[in-house]
XYZ file of N, CA and C in Angstrom:
459
model
N 119.000 -160.274 -20.347
C 118.899 -158.932 -20.849
C 117.451 -158.725 -21.281
N 116.860 -157.752 -20.933
C 115.453 -157.546 -21.169
C 115.142 -156.785 -22.452
N 116.117 -156.670 -23.323
C 115.844 -155.952 -24.568
C 115.167 -156.877 -25.575
N 114.134 -156.385 -26.178
C 113.403 -157.148 -27.171
C 113.743 -156.591 -28.553
N 114.093 -157.467 -29.433
C 114.474 -157.046 -30.779
C 113.245 -157.091 -31.686
N 112.931 -155.973 -32.358
C 111.793 -155.911 -33.278
C 112.330 -155.681 -34.678
N 111.654 -156.272 -35.625
C 112.062 -156.131 -37.021
C 111.062 -155.210 -37.710
N 111.590 -154.196 -38.336
C 110.748 -153.279 -39.091
C 111.303 -153.188 -40.500
N 110.359 -153.056 -41.501
C 110.792 -152.882 -42.877
C 111.050 -154.199 -43.578
N 111.585 -154.076 -44.812
C 111.851 -155.241 -45.647
C 113.345 -155.373 -45.848
N 113.772 -156.575 -46.055
C 115.180 -156.792 -46.338
C 115.433 -156.483 -47.811
N 116.669 -156.334 -48.164
C 117.063 -156.036 -49.533
C 116.645 -157.163 -50.485
N 116.711 -158.387 -50.044
C 116.319 -159.534 -50.863
C 114.812 -159.497 -51.145
N 114.011 -159.160 -50.165
C 112.565 -159.077 -50.352
C 112.198 -157.962 -51.345
N 112.860 -156.831 -51.231
C 112.601 -155.715 -52.144
C 113.008 -156.090 -53.564
N 114.148 -156.726 -53.747
C 114.613 -157.124 -55.074
C 113.658 -158.152 -55.695
N 113.207 -159.112 -54.934
C 112.275 -160.128 -55.434
C 110.950 -159.479 -55.848
N 110.478 -158.517 -55.073
C 109.225 -157.816 -55.400
C 109.365 -157.032 -56.697
N 110.492 -156.366 -56.890
C 110.721 -155.594 -58.108
C 110.778 -156.505 -59.325
N 111.409 -157.657 -59.199
C 111.490 -158.608 -60.310
C 110.107 -159.132 -60.673
N 109.327 -159.507 -59.686
C 107.970 -160.016 -59.941
C 107.103 -158.930 -60.577
N 107.186 -157.714 -60.068
C 106.429 -156.600 -60.618
C 106.859 -156.306 -62.062
N 108.135 -156.356 -62.333
C 108.654 -156.119 -63.678
C 108.155 -157.151 -64.671
N 108.201 -158.412 -64.294
C 107.724 -159.484 -65.174
C 106.228 -159.319 -65.451
N 105.472 -158.966 -64.434
C 104.035 -158.762 -64.590
C 103.746 -157.602 -65.525
N 104.435 -156.486 -65.361
C 104.213 -155.321 -66.215
C 104.599 -155.600 -67.664
N 105.704 -156.286 -67.886
C 106.115 -156.626 -69.250
C 105.061 -157.514 -69.919
N 104.514 -158.460 -69.177
C 103.469 -159.346 -69.731
C 102.223 -158.552 -70.093
N 101.799 -157.665 -69.245
C 100.597 -156.866 -69.506
C 100.823 -155.937 -70.693
N 101.978 -155.283 -70.747
C 102.262 -154.381 -71.862
C 102.359 -155.127 -73.186
N 102.886 -156.329 -73.170
C 102.956 -157.104 -74.413
C 101.553 -157.498 -74.890
N 100.638 -157.737 -73.973
C 99.253 -158.022 -74.360
C 98.616 -156.808 -75.032
N 98.861 -155.620 -74.516
C 98.351 -154.405 -75.145
C 98.917 -154.246 -76.556
N 100.190 -154.518 -76.722
C 100.836 -154.397 -78.026
C 100.212 -155.368 -79.026
N 100.063 -156.619 -78.625
C 99.502 -157.639 -79.504
C 98.051 -157.299 -79.855
N 97.272 -156.839 -78.880
C 95.870 -156.518 -79.169
C 95.756 -155.294 -80.074
N 96.651 -154.327 -79.944
C 96.598 -153.165 -80.844
C 96.954 -153.568 -82.274
N 97.896 -154.483 -82.441
C 98.239 -154.979 -83.779
C 97.067 -155.752 -84.377
N 96.419 -156.582 -83.569
C 95.268 -157.352 -84.057
C 94.138 -156.405 -84.461
N 93.947 -155.352 -83.706
C 92.928 -154.361 -84.042
C 93.266 -153.670 -85.360
N 94.525 -153.364 -85.572
C 94.955 -152.721 -86.814
C 94.745 -153.642 -88.014
N 95.024 -154.911 -87.845
C 94.833 -155.880 -88.924
C 93.343 -155.964 -89.277
N 92.479 -155.976 -88.273
C 91.038 -155.995 -88.521
C 90.567 -154.743 -89.238
N 91.103 -153.609 -88.852
C 90.740 -152.345 -89.499
C 91.183 -152.355 -90.965
N 92.389 -152.830 -91.222
C 92.895 -152.902 -92.603
C 91.997 -153.773 -93.470
N 91.586 -154.919 -92.943
C 90.750 -155.835 -93.704
C 89.367 -155.216 -93.950
N 88.845 -154.498 -92.974
C 87.558 -153.824 -93.139
C 87.638 -152.769 -94.241
N 88.712 -151.988 -94.240
C 88.908 -150.978 -95.287
C 89.023 -151.656 -96.647
N 89.770 -152.746 -96.720
C 89.935 -153.465 -97.984
C 88.593 -153.982 -98.502
N 87.768 -154.518 -97.628
C 86.453 -155.023 -98.048
C 85.550 -153.876 -98.493
N 85.648 -152.730 -97.831
C 84.884 -151.550 -98.253
C 85.302 -151.124 -99.665
N 86.608 -151.028 -99.905
C 87.102 -150.633 -101.230
C 86.722 -151.662 -102.292
N 86.775 -152.925 -101.918
C 86.389 -154.006 -102.829
C 84.922 -153.861 -103.230
N 84.065 -153.647 -102.256
C 82.642 -153.494 -102.540
C 82.382 -152.240 -103.380
N 83.053 -151.141 -103.035
C 82.879 -149.887 -103.778
C 83.285 -150.058 -105.242
N 84.403 -150.705 -105.474
C 84.888 -150.910 -106.842
C 83.983 -151.870 -107.609
N 83.528 -152.940 -106.960
C 82.659 -153.910 -107.612
C 81.326 -153.265 -107.990
N 80.756 -152.493 -107.087
C 79.492 -151.816 -107.392
C 79.677 -150.818 -108.533
N 80.801 -150.128 -108.561
C 81.085 -149.196 -109.649
C 81.219 -149.901 -110.981
N 81.876 -151.056 -110.976
C 82.043 -151.829 -112.215
C 80.699 -152.325 -112.724
N 79.859 -152.801 -111.825
C 78.537 -153.285 -112.223
C 77.690 -152.125 -112.747
N 77.808 -150.965 -112.105
C 77.023 -149.792 -112.524
C 77.402 -149.326 -113.931
N 78.632 -149.567 -114.351
C 79.051 -149.181 -115.710
C 78.350 -150.002 -116.775
N 77.852 -151.151 -116.392
C 77.119 -151.989 -117.325
C 78.022 -152.890 -118.144
N 77.405 -153.733 -118.919
C 78.108 -154.756 -119.687
C 79.130 -154.148 -120.644
N 78.733 -153.116 -121.378
C 79.652 -152.557 -122.379
C 80.629 -151.548 -121.784
N 80.337 -151.005 -120.599
C 81.202 -149.980 -120.024
C 82.289 -150.486 -119.089
N 82.160 -151.708 -118.598
C 83.124 -152.233 -117.632
C 84.415 -152.636 -118.344
N 85.555 -152.346 -117.695
C 86.840 -152.697 -118.306
C 87.860 -153.053 -117.230
N 88.930 -153.709 -117.649
C 89.998 -154.090 -116.728
C 90.856 -152.883 -116.383
N 91.448 -152.909 -115.194
C 92.349 -151.844 -114.746
C 93.294 -152.426 -113.701
N 94.474 -151.808 -113.571
C 95.473 -152.287 -112.619
C 95.973 -151.167 -111.732
N 96.248 -151.499 -110.478
C 96.854 -150.600 -109.490
C 96.116 -149.273 -109.350
N 94.787 -149.323 -109.358
C 94.003 -148.121 -109.109
C 94.030 -147.812 -107.616
N 93.812 -146.562 -107.274
C 93.763 -146.153 -105.873
C 92.559 -145.244 -105.656
N 92.161 -145.102 -104.401
C 91.139 -144.150 -104.002
C 91.788 -143.114 -103.100
N 91.402 -141.865 -103.272
C 91.949 -140.787 -102.437
C 91.627 -141.065 -100.970
N 92.608 -140.875 -100.131
C 92.419 -141.093 -98.698
C 92.700 -142.506 -98.239
N 92.974 -143.389 -99.160
C 93.244 -144.788 -98.818
C 94.608 -145.182 -99.363
N 95.624 -144.521 -98.863
C 96.996 -144.786 -99.302
C 97.396 -146.210 -98.928
N 98.149 -146.823 -99.800
C 98.657 -148.159 -99.528
C 97.785 -149.282 -100.059
N 96.597 -148.960 -100.532
C 95.706 -149.966 -101.097
C 95.715 -149.840 -102.619
N 95.947 -150.945 -103.303
C 95.937 -151.003 -104.765
C 94.795 -151.912 -105.196
N 94.089 -151.498 -106.255
C 92.911 -152.235 -106.696
C 93.088 -152.659 -108.153
N 92.937 -153.952 -108.398
C 92.990 -154.506 -109.752
C 91.586 -154.989 -110.129
N 91.190 -154.697 -111.357
C 89.922 -155.184 -111.893
C 90.234 -155.964 -113.163
N 89.786 -157.213 -113.206
C 89.991 -158.056 -114.378
C 88.611 -158.426 -114.927
N 88.376 -158.054 -116.169
C 87.116 -158.368 -116.837
C 87.407 -159.391 -117.926
N 86.714 -160.522 -117.857
C 86.902 -161.603 -118.812
C 85.579 -161.879 -119.517
N 85.595 -161.842 -120.846
C 84.396 -162.177 -121.618
C 84.282 -163.691 -121.676
N 83.262 -164.238 -121.040
C 83.041 -165.691 -121.045
C 82.284 -166.124 -122.299
N 81.292 -165.334 -122.680
C 80.551 -165.553 -123.930
C 80.254 -164.167 -124.492
N 79.514 -164.131 -125.580
C 79.164 -162.841 -126.174
C 78.215 -162.045 -125.292
N 77.536 -162.718 -124.366
C 76.567 -162.030 -123.512
C 76.898 -162.127 -122.028
N 78.061 -162.665 -121.682
C 78.399 -162.878 -120.273
C 79.857 -162.511 -120.005
N 80.067 -161.653 -119.001
C 81.421 -161.282 -118.573
C 81.594 -161.611 -117.097
N 82.826 -161.947 -116.743
C 83.187 -162.182 -115.356
C 84.039 -161.017 -114.881
N 83.696 -160.459 -113.721
C 84.447 -159.342 -113.145
C 85.091 -159.826 -111.852
N 86.411 -159.688 -111.771
C 87.136 -160.025 -110.548
C 87.845 -158.771 -110.060
N 87.561 -158.393 -108.823
C 88.198 -157.228 -108.205
C 89.078 -157.736 -107.074
N 90.337 -157.268 -107.045
C 91.286 -157.650 -106.002
C 91.856 -156.391 -105.379
N 91.826 -156.331 -104.051
C 92.431 -155.232 -103.305
C 93.677 -155.782 -102.629
N 94.826 -155.087 -102.829
C 96.111 -155.521 -102.257
C 96.639 -154.421 -101.344
N 97.289 -154.825 -100.249
C 97.925 -153.866 -99.344
C 98.957 -154.584 -98.491
N 99.891 -153.791 -97.964
C 100.883 -154.319 -97.024
C 100.447 -153.892 -95.634
N 100.281 -154.854 -94.758
C 99.752 -154.593 -93.426
C 100.761 -154.014 -92.462
N 100.272 -153.678 -91.263
C 101.120 -153.068 -90.239
C 102.224 -154.009 -89.775
N 101.999 -155.297 -89.906
C 103.042 -156.239 -89.494
C 103.927 -156.639 -90.664
N 103.741 -155.962 -91.807
C 104.605 -156.187 -92.962
C 104.151 -157.276 -93.911
N 103.061 -157.951 -93.599
C 102.585 -159.023 -94.467
C 101.823 -158.441 -95.657
N 101.998 -159.074 -96.822
C 101.248 -158.669 -98.011
C 99.890 -159.368 -97.964
N 98.834 -158.568 -98.121
C 97.475 -159.079 -97.994
C 96.693 -158.810 -99.269
N 95.620 -159.568 -99.446
C 94.722 -159.352 -100.579
C 93.340 -159.875 -100.241
N 92.346 -159.194 -100.793
C 90.949 -159.626 -100.730
C 90.425 -159.590 -102.166
N 89.661 -160.589 -102.562
C 89.126 -160.663 -103.920
C 87.657 -161.027 -103.906
N 86.966 -160.600 -104.956
C 85.572 -160.990 -105.165
C 85.343 -161.111 -106.661
N 84.463 -162.003 -107.038
C 84.149 -162.246 -108.446
C 82.641 -162.243 -108.618
N 82.191 -161.656 -109.726
C 80.780 -161.693 -110.090
C 80.673 -161.803 -111.598
N 79.484 -162.026 -112.064
C 79.241 -162.106 -113.509
C 78.194 -161.068 -113.875
N 78.315 -160.543 -115.097
C 77.384 -159.536 -115.592
C 76.987 -159.923 -117.016
N 75.742 -159.661 -117.347
C 75.243 -160.022 -118.671
C 74.662 -158.796 -119.367
N 74.555 -158.867 -120.666
C 73.933 -157.764 -121.395
C 72.487 -158.075 -121.744
N 71.969 -159.196 -121.275
C 70.574 -159.553 -121.510
C 69.683 -158.726 -120.600
N 68.496 -158.368 -121.096
C 67.568 -157.586 -120.292
C 67.013 -158.463 -119.189
N 66.961 -157.904 -117.989
C 66.384 -158.638 -116.875
C 64.875 -158.621 -117.000
N 64.255 -159.730 -116.673
C 62.804 -159.803 -116.699
C 62.353 -160.581 -115.484
N 61.669 -159.912 -114.584
C 61.186 -160.556 -113.378
C 59.671 -160.475 -113.381
N 59.016 -161.595 -113.315
C 57.562 -161.607 -113.281
C 57.091 -161.755 -111.848
N 56.122 -160.928 -111.497
C 55.537 -161.005 -110.158
C 54.043 -161.173 -110.342
N 53.498 -162.186 -109.744
C 52.073 -162.451 -109.863
C 51.375 -161.815 -108.669
N 50.399 -160.965 -108.941
C 49.655 -160.332 -107.856
C 48.487 -161.220 -107.481
N 48.019 -161.058 -106.274
C 46.901 -161.884 -105.825
C 45.625 -161.061 -105.814
N 44.553 -161.642 -106.290
C 43.241 -161.036 -106.187
C 42.863 -160.073 -107.294
N 43.780 -159.643 -108.155
C 43.427 -158.676 -109.180
C 43.450 -159.267 -110.578
N 43.935 -160.464 -110.730
C 43.950 -161.088 -112.040
C 44.917 -160.439 -113.006
N 45.970 -159.757 -112.500
C 46.943 -159.096 -113.360
C 48.332 -159.662 -113.091
N 49.153 -159.609 -114.107
C 50.534 -160.056 -113.976
C 51.426 -158.968 -114.532
N 52.435 -158.551 -113.769
C 53.351 -157.495 -114.197
C 54.660 -158.114 -114.647
N 55.135 -157.703 -115.779
C 56.445 -158.106 -116.270
C 57.339 -156.881 -116.122
N 58.152 -156.848 -115.081
C 58.933 -155.657 -114.737
C 60.032 -155.364 -115.743
N 60.469 -156.374 -116.507
C 61.503 -156.135 -117.502
C 61.031 -155.219 -118.616
N 59.775 -155.365 -119.013
C 59.256 -154.529 -120.091
C 58.233 -153.522 -119.581
N 57.966 -153.525 -118.286
C 57.008 -152.623 -117.654
C 55.611 -152.716 -118.290
N 55.212 -153.916 -118.634
C 53.895 -154.079 -119.239
C 53.008 -154.908 -118.326
N 51.732 -154.682 -118.467
C 50.763 -155.404 -117.661
C 49.927 -156.246 -118.599
N 49.664 -157.498 -118.202
C 48.793 -158.312 -119.029
C 47.785 -159.015 -118.152
N 46.742 -159.460 -118.751
C 45.670 -160.092 -118.018
C 46.090 -161.509 -117.621
N 45.600 -161.979 -116.491
C 45.944 -163.321 -115.984
C 45.522 -164.404 -116.969
N 44.502 -164.148 -117.727
C 44.011 -165.169 -118.649
C 44.848 -165.259 -119.921
N 45.738 -164.260 -120.182
C 46.603 -164.322 -121.346
C 47.590 -165.443 -121.214
N 48.117 -165.907 -122.332
C 49.119 -166.971 -122.305
C 50.402 -166.469 -121.671
N 51.006 -167.298 -120.826
C 52.308 -166.950 -120.212
C 53.410 -167.232 -121.209
N 54.486 -166.438 -121.133
C 55.637 -166.637 -122.025
C 56.416 -167.854 -121.648
């Protein structure tokens, strides 16, 4: 018989196998997008927390030795979900320790916190800078100028 049989198209088994492989591949790729978006959100949350921590710490330092005080569960407008605690501890009569902690619950439900500690004193700062070639020394703490030949403190 001179009839030649030609095969065109795909069998049902080939189509089903292709759909399964394509499905597994798409699920894997979509799960990577999900995981990377969560990781990005966690990074953003931590960045916001560090910004709030720095803002609060700078504000506490700006209040000065006698103006700084402890506070709990403070918030900033526009930053819902972040709570800020400030603990001020008098170490000596002239030295205080300031600890600022920012707390929040992340997108994945974990409770997070960032903290920083610094010390502040009520003593006047005095920084001496020696200039070259003019024979003068500036004491920036008292804003006075004295001659190089004068006795150093």
